[in-house]
Amino acid sequence: MRESAVKTNPGRFFEDYRLGEVISHAVPRTVSGGERALYHALYPARHAIYSSDTFAQSCGLPASPLDDLVAFHTVFGKTVPDISLNAIANLGYAEGRWLQPVYPGDTLRASSTVIGLKENSNGTSGVVYVRTRGINQHDVPVLDYVRWVMVRKGRPDAPAPAPVVPKLAPVVAPQDLVLPKGLDFTRYDFAQAGERHRWGDYAVGEQIDHVDGVTVEEAEHMLATRLWQNTAKVHFDATVREDGRRLIYGGHVISLARALSFNGLANAQMIVALNGGAHANPCFAGDTVRAWSEVLDRVETSAPGVGALRLRLVATRGAAFEMRGADGRYLPEVLLDLDYWVLMPV
Amino acid sequence: MRESAVKTNPGRFFEDYRLGEVISHAVPRTVSGGERALYHALYPARHAIYSSDTFAQSCGLPASPLDDLVAFHTVFGKTVPDISLNAIANLGYAEGRWLQPVYPGDTLRASSTVIGLKENSNGTSGVVYVRTRGINQHDVPVLDYVRWVMVRKGRPDAPAPAPVVPKLAPVVAPQDLVLPKGLDFTRYDFAQAGERHRWGDYAVGEQIDHVDGVTVEEAEHMLATRLWQNTAKVHFDATVREDGRRLIYGGHVISLARALSFNGLANAQMIVALNGGAHANPCFAGDTVRAWSEVLDRVETSAPGVGALRLRLVATRGAAFEMRGADGRYLPEVLLDLDYWVLMPV
Amino acid sequence: MRESAVKTNPGRFFEDYRLGEVISHAVPRTVSGGERALYHALYPARHAIYSSDTFAQSCGLPASPLDDLVAFHTVFGKTVPDISLNAIANLGYAEGRWLQPVYPGDTLRASSTVIGLKENSNGTSGVVYVRTRGINQHDVPVLDYVRWVMVRKGRPDAPAPAPVVPKLAPVVAPQDLVLPKGLDFTRYDFAQAGERHRWGDYAVGEQIDHVDGVTVEEAEHMLATRLWQNTAKVHFDATVREDGRRLIYGGHVISLARALSFNGLANAQMIVALNGGAHANPCFAGDTVRAWSEVLDRVETSAPGVGALRLRLVATRGAAFEMRGADGRYLPEVLLDLDYWVLMPV
């Protein structure tokens, strides 16, 4: 009386998604100072609001929140068993907004709504669009973003759904940015933050090479990815890929690049929106990851002393500032191309 | 005026144990959210009671406890300097019971009573049986188990003690299982737990392939083993074995297998008893560990909505369901064969 | 409109330091049970005061503090961007004192005063002496030490400053040791601490081989070094050195050696002073680190039941007790030679 896949989660296939369906993701997660310490051990993170209670309090927050990307990874990790277990590719992000900081003691859960479905012309796969929301123990949303993935079909003869491609904003509009309650940068301590450059010192079009590099080890990316309860096989099991390599979770590269960007953007304190992003090429252990940024836009906000900067953050295992080849495609050295809004002292 | 071993702990040899002796193990340990976060970084652990305060509270507990295996490893680690520093082999476990959940802020200490001694016929080693108890800061026992190890003699001429082999139960009787106070699964949220199968859906004899695999790195098993303050040289010092390999702590394999069993046994929430276990073969970095389970028994309990399942959990670096060769011995791919009771919603 | 180093921190060069200047280091850091758990995962640390709230309370402290070296590494890490980014060598430590234990929830910041400057005769570099102070959220100093480093000049033609070499004590005088408020070893539990030898059992000149060894992995030293927000490139970026090796942070070796010294010095509970120290040779992943100690001095203290021991702690990747070659220089196997005071039960 043997069985092998009846009680285990086979993941969803393209034909298993219905437009408008709400998927409640499993395994809520309480975070603590432990997740925070691990984040600092895993990434060269130094932004002062996420490092110090006293600094955060001087900015009007009750205490130092967990890094915005801890919230992102935790919510993202919950979606993996329902959204990307049979995914062929993670295609994009849009309309991401951080709605409330996450503090030690908070419990996060997540749900996703299917907002688009489009079968590919080859009939063997399709694109699924979901809007994912992270919610805390008070039922307050902390994060909201759209992601679309290419998912394998389970049965080739499953009929194609009516194609629906959601209309997504190319960038989160400045008036839609949600500022943490109480945030006030009028008494911001630039010396303690580690850099003198303020919002007004960054010009649209300016590029910053973040200089430092980190050579990635297998143990590190696995510790990180497991910490977010992301269970995708390719990150952990060296026997999955024919080349015996473990693919590094794209979010690990996001966090590495964001942490490296401290050197040149130490005052780009809080991430408030994710406009878009592409994991341009896979990253593997042994790669030395570097990062550079480009200033895309600058807007004022209603919070005292707080400006918003729209940044492109590029992670690479090569030289800074190179991005696309003559054919218009990402160079093989480019790992990540991320477009986001941050809050900065004016 | 040099010395090299006078002040350091040489460990006990077989002739150093006395029947009935109580050994109070050193270095009590306070655990926090830090140990919990690390457990999630080290193992693909997703059982909801240990991940979320809100989920644990909906099951009648005051908060999310630390994983039952954190309690086990912490207590086990304390015994190493007194019990297994000169051990040749860890032979077995029996009569293990978890008596009370461990929460962040608790301080654990451990003591062991020698309950059996039997010199081997070769006269160079013997088997020591101990009953080990973990106790919290309120002097309340949290864990109790019997372990027996083969220990080297220090002096070949030391006289053999009168052989005493304790009579051990092959399985913890259902009426002896201790249920956490207040535990109530009547409002259990199967969607948030991550699986729809309940106690009644598992049949005795049923086998479950947990599908996923984890390729183990040196840094990971050393971080884990140190976290439990387990100081056995073979896990850390590559010069100890002739082949230059570091032996992975057997408990690391237990935690890996238990965490992997989420996929198929997500509702097997709390471990309440350890009936027996064998570390069938050594595990080394580079191994890809997989797991499968077999349902051995099912009983009802007195707690509302709570059933108990007796499970065999097998860790392997090969295929599922294979276990013994034609000679009746464990196949070389089998790493662990564990027999335990868990609590599950009915 | 490209730029590459305008907004990033190029570090200070020798000519950028002024005698008497006070440098306020960036990025305050709040520590929690997370840092404590990670310390136990990264090092084989077992000293009972830092492991258990109940043990610490039985010694008159309010709770278990973070390891003294967590305080040291955190403060040291803050100084790196201002002091050692362009350093050629870390030359020495002196007059280090721990002034108050650090507890979970504390926020540490650091500042350094330039107390000496001396250009080297080659005119391309110079020695900078700083007195660094770590301060908690109540503006109370927790740690104070002198460090001197050899720093590259940025402009070869920058004029040499008037040479000032501070007069530093070869050892912190016993009367200058600061004992933690309330510390009382009169009810010290030797069994729970893990060793029976007390202060009176150690003789000046006695040497102790700590026996155990740890083979170091890249992931481990990078996790540790990042945890202290130490950003020196050589520890993380395998492309910096011509040999492709990542240099292990000297403080990682200090913590490894101190933790290994538990076996023979389990009662050497609290570090109160750093008299001096040399990172004799670089350490790399793959090295198996061992440690030995020598008792240099013994003094009584005013705290009940508390004695102080002055110890030399030597880390090596070779045999114990060997230290210098015929030429008087450290043997290539010697990694660390540290001179410190600890508190011990009399």
Short mmCIF file of N, CA and C in Angstrom, two decimals, chain A residues 151-202:
data_model
loop_
_atom_site.label_atom_id
_atom_site.label_comp_id
_atom_site.label_asym_id
_atom_site.label_seq_id
_atom_site.Cartn_x
_atom_site.Cartn_y
_atom_site.Cartn_z
N VAL A 151 3.65 29.49 -16.08
CA VAL A 151 3.39 28.23 -15.39
C VAL A 151 3.09 27.14 -16.42
N ARG A 152 3.66 26.00 -16.18
CA ARG A 152 3.46 24.80 -16.99
C ARG A 152 2.00 24.35 -16.93
N LYS A 153 1.49 23.78 -18.03
CA LYS A 153 0.18 23.12 -17.98
C LYS A 153 0.38 21.68 -17.47
N GLY A 154 -0.58 21.18 -16.73
CA GLY A 154 -0.50 19.81 -16.23
C GLY A 154 -1.06 18.84 -17.28
N ARG A 155 -2.19 19.24 -17.90
CA ARG A 155 -2.79 18.42 -18.94
C ARG A 155 -2.76 19.23 -20.25
N PRO A 156 -2.05 18.73 -21.26
CA PRO A 156 -1.90 19.50 -22.51
C PRO A 156 -3.25 19.82 -23.15
N ASP A 157 -4.27 18.96 -22.88
CA ASP A 157 -5.57 19.17 -23.53
C ASP A 157 -6.50 20.07 -22.72
N ALA A 158 -6.03 20.59 -21.59
CA ALA A 158 -6.89 21.51 -20.81
C ALA A 158 -7.19 22.73 -21.67
N PRO A 159 -8.48 23.13 -21.72
CA PRO A 159 -8.82 24.25 -22.61
C PRO A 159 -8.21 25.56 -22.12
N ALA A 160 -7.86 26.41 -23.06
CA ALA A 160 -7.30 27.71 -22.72
C ALA A 160 -8.39 28.61 -22.17
N PRO A 161 -8.10 29.34 -21.10
CA PRO A 161 -9.10 30.30 -20.59
C PRO A 161 -9.15 31.51 -21.52
N ALA A 162 -10.23 32.29 -21.40
CA ALA A 162 -10.28 33.55 -22.14
C ALA A 162 -9.11 34.40 -21.68
N PRO A 163 -8.29 34.90 -22.60
CA PRO A 163 -7.10 35.65 -22.18
C PRO A 163 -7.45 36.99 -21.54
N VAL A 164 -6.90 37.20 -20.34
CA VAL A 164 -7.08 38.49 -19.65
C VAL A 164 -5.69 38.95 -19.18
N VAL A 165 -5.26 40.08 -19.72
CA VAL A 165 -3.98 40.65 -19.29
C VAL A 165 -4.27 41.95 -18.55
N PRO A 166 -3.95 42.01 -17.25
CA PRO A 166 -4.31 43.22 -16.50
C PRO A 166 -3.51 44.42 -16.98
N LYS A 167 -4.14 45.56 -16.89
CA LYS A 167 -3.45 46.82 -17.21
C LYS A 167 -2.70 47.26 -15.96
N LEU A 168 -1.38 47.27 -16.04
CA LEU A 168 -0.57 47.57 -14.86
C LEU A 168 0.17 48.88 -15.04
N ALA A 169 0.24 49.65 -13.98
CA ALA A 169 0.94 50.94 -14.03
C ALA A 169 2.44 50.70 -14.24
N PRO A 170 3.07 51.42 -15.14
CA PRO A 170 4.52 51.24 -15.34
C PRO A 170 5.32 51.71 -14.14
N VAL A 171 4.72 52.58 -13.35
CA VAL A 171 5.39 53.06 -12.14
C VAL A 171 4.29 53.44 -11.13
N VAL A 172 4.57 53.19 -9.84
CA VAL A 172 3.62 53.61 -8.80
C VAL A 172 3.63 55.14 -8.77
N ALA A 173 2.45 55.73 -8.91
CA ALA A 173 2.37 57.20 -8.94
C ALA A 173 2.74 57.77 -7.58
N PRO A 174 3.47 58.91 -7.56
CA PRO A 174 3.90 59.50 -6.29
C PRO A 174 2.76 59.67 -5.29
N GLN A 175 1.58 60.05 -5.79
CA GLN A 175 0.48 60.27 -4.83
C GLN A 175 -0.04 58.95 -4.23
N ASP A 176 0.38 57.82 -4.79
CA ASP A 176 -0.05 56.53 -4.24
C ASP A 176 0.94 55.94 -3.24
N LEU A 177 2.08 56.59 -3.07
CA LEU A 177 3.06 56.09 -2.08
C LEU A 177 2.48 56.23 -0.68
N VAL A 178 2.62 55.18 0.12
CA VAL A 178 2.11 55.21 1.50
C VAL A 178 3.28 55.45 2.45
N LEU A 179 3.23 56.56 3.15
CA LEU A 179 4.33 56.90 4.07
C LEU A 179 4.04 56.36 5.46
N PRO A 180 5.05 55.74 6.08
CA PRO A 180 4.84 55.22 7.44
C PRO A 180 4.34 56.34 8.34
N LYS A 181 3.33 56.02 9.13
CA LYS A 181 2.73 56.98 10.06
C LYS A 181 3.79 57.54 11.00
N GLY A 182 3.83 58.85 11.11
CA GLY A 182 4.75 59.48 12.06
C GLY A 182 6.12 59.78 11.50
N LEU A 183 6.42 59.30 10.31
CA LEU A 183 7.77 59.47 9.76
C LEU A 183 8.11 60.96 9.62
N ASP A 184 9.26 61.32 10.13
CA ASP A 184 9.67 62.72 10.19
C ASP A 184 11.19 62.77 10.10
N PHE A 185 11.71 63.35 9.01
CA PHE A 185 13.16 63.39 8.84
C PHE A 185 13.74 64.78 9.17
N THR A 186 12.96 65.61 9.87
CA THR A 186 13.46 66.97 10.11
C THR A 186 14.62 67.00 11.11
N ARG A 187 14.74 65.97 11.96
CA ARG A 187 15.88 65.93 12.90
C ARG A 187 16.85 64.81 12.52
N TYR A 188 16.85 64.46 11.24
CA TYR A 188 17.66 63.34 10.73
C TYR A 188 19.14 63.56 11.03
N ASP A 189 19.80 62.54 11.57
CA ASP A 189 21.22 62.65 11.93
C ASP A 189 22.07 62.03 10.81
N PHE A 190 22.58 62.90 9.92
CA PHE A 190 23.33 62.41 8.76
C PHE A 190 24.62 61.70 9.17
N ALA A 191 25.25 62.18 10.25
CA ALA A 191 26.51 61.54 10.67
C ALA A 191 26.24 60.10 11.13
N GLN A 192 25.18 59.92 11.92
CA GLN A 192 24.87 58.57 12.39
C GLN A 192 24.35 57.68 11.25
N ALA A 193 23.74 58.30 10.24
CA ALA A 193 23.26 57.51 9.11
C ALA A 193 24.40 57.07 8.20
N GLY A 194 25.52 57.79 8.26
CA GLY A 194 26.71 57.33 7.54
C GLY A 194 26.96 58.02 6.21
N GLU A 195 26.22 59.09 5.90
CA GLU A 195 26.46 59.77 4.63
C GLU A 195 25.87 61.17 4.68
N ARG A 196 26.53 62.09 4.01
CA ARG A 196 26.07 63.49 4.09
C ARG A 196 25.10 63.83 2.97
N HIS A 197 25.01 63.03 1.90
CA HIS A 197 24.18 63.40 0.74
C HIS A 197 22.70 63.21 1.03
N ARG A 198 21.95 64.27 0.73
CA ARG A 198 20.52 64.25 0.97
C ARG A 198 19.77 64.20 -0.35
N TRP A 199 18.48 64.07 -0.26
CA TRP A 199 17.59 63.96 -1.42
C TRP A 199 17.93 65.00 -2.50
N GLY A 200 18.16 66.25 -2.05
CA GLY A 200 18.44 67.33 -3.01
C GLY A 200 19.76 67.18 -3.74
N ASP A 201 20.61 66.30 -3.23
CA ASP A 201 21.93 66.13 -3.86
C ASP A 201 21.93 65.11 -4.99
N TYR A 202 20.82 64.42 -5.18
CA TYR A 202 20.76 63.40 -6.23
C TYR A 202 20.01 63.95 -7.44
#
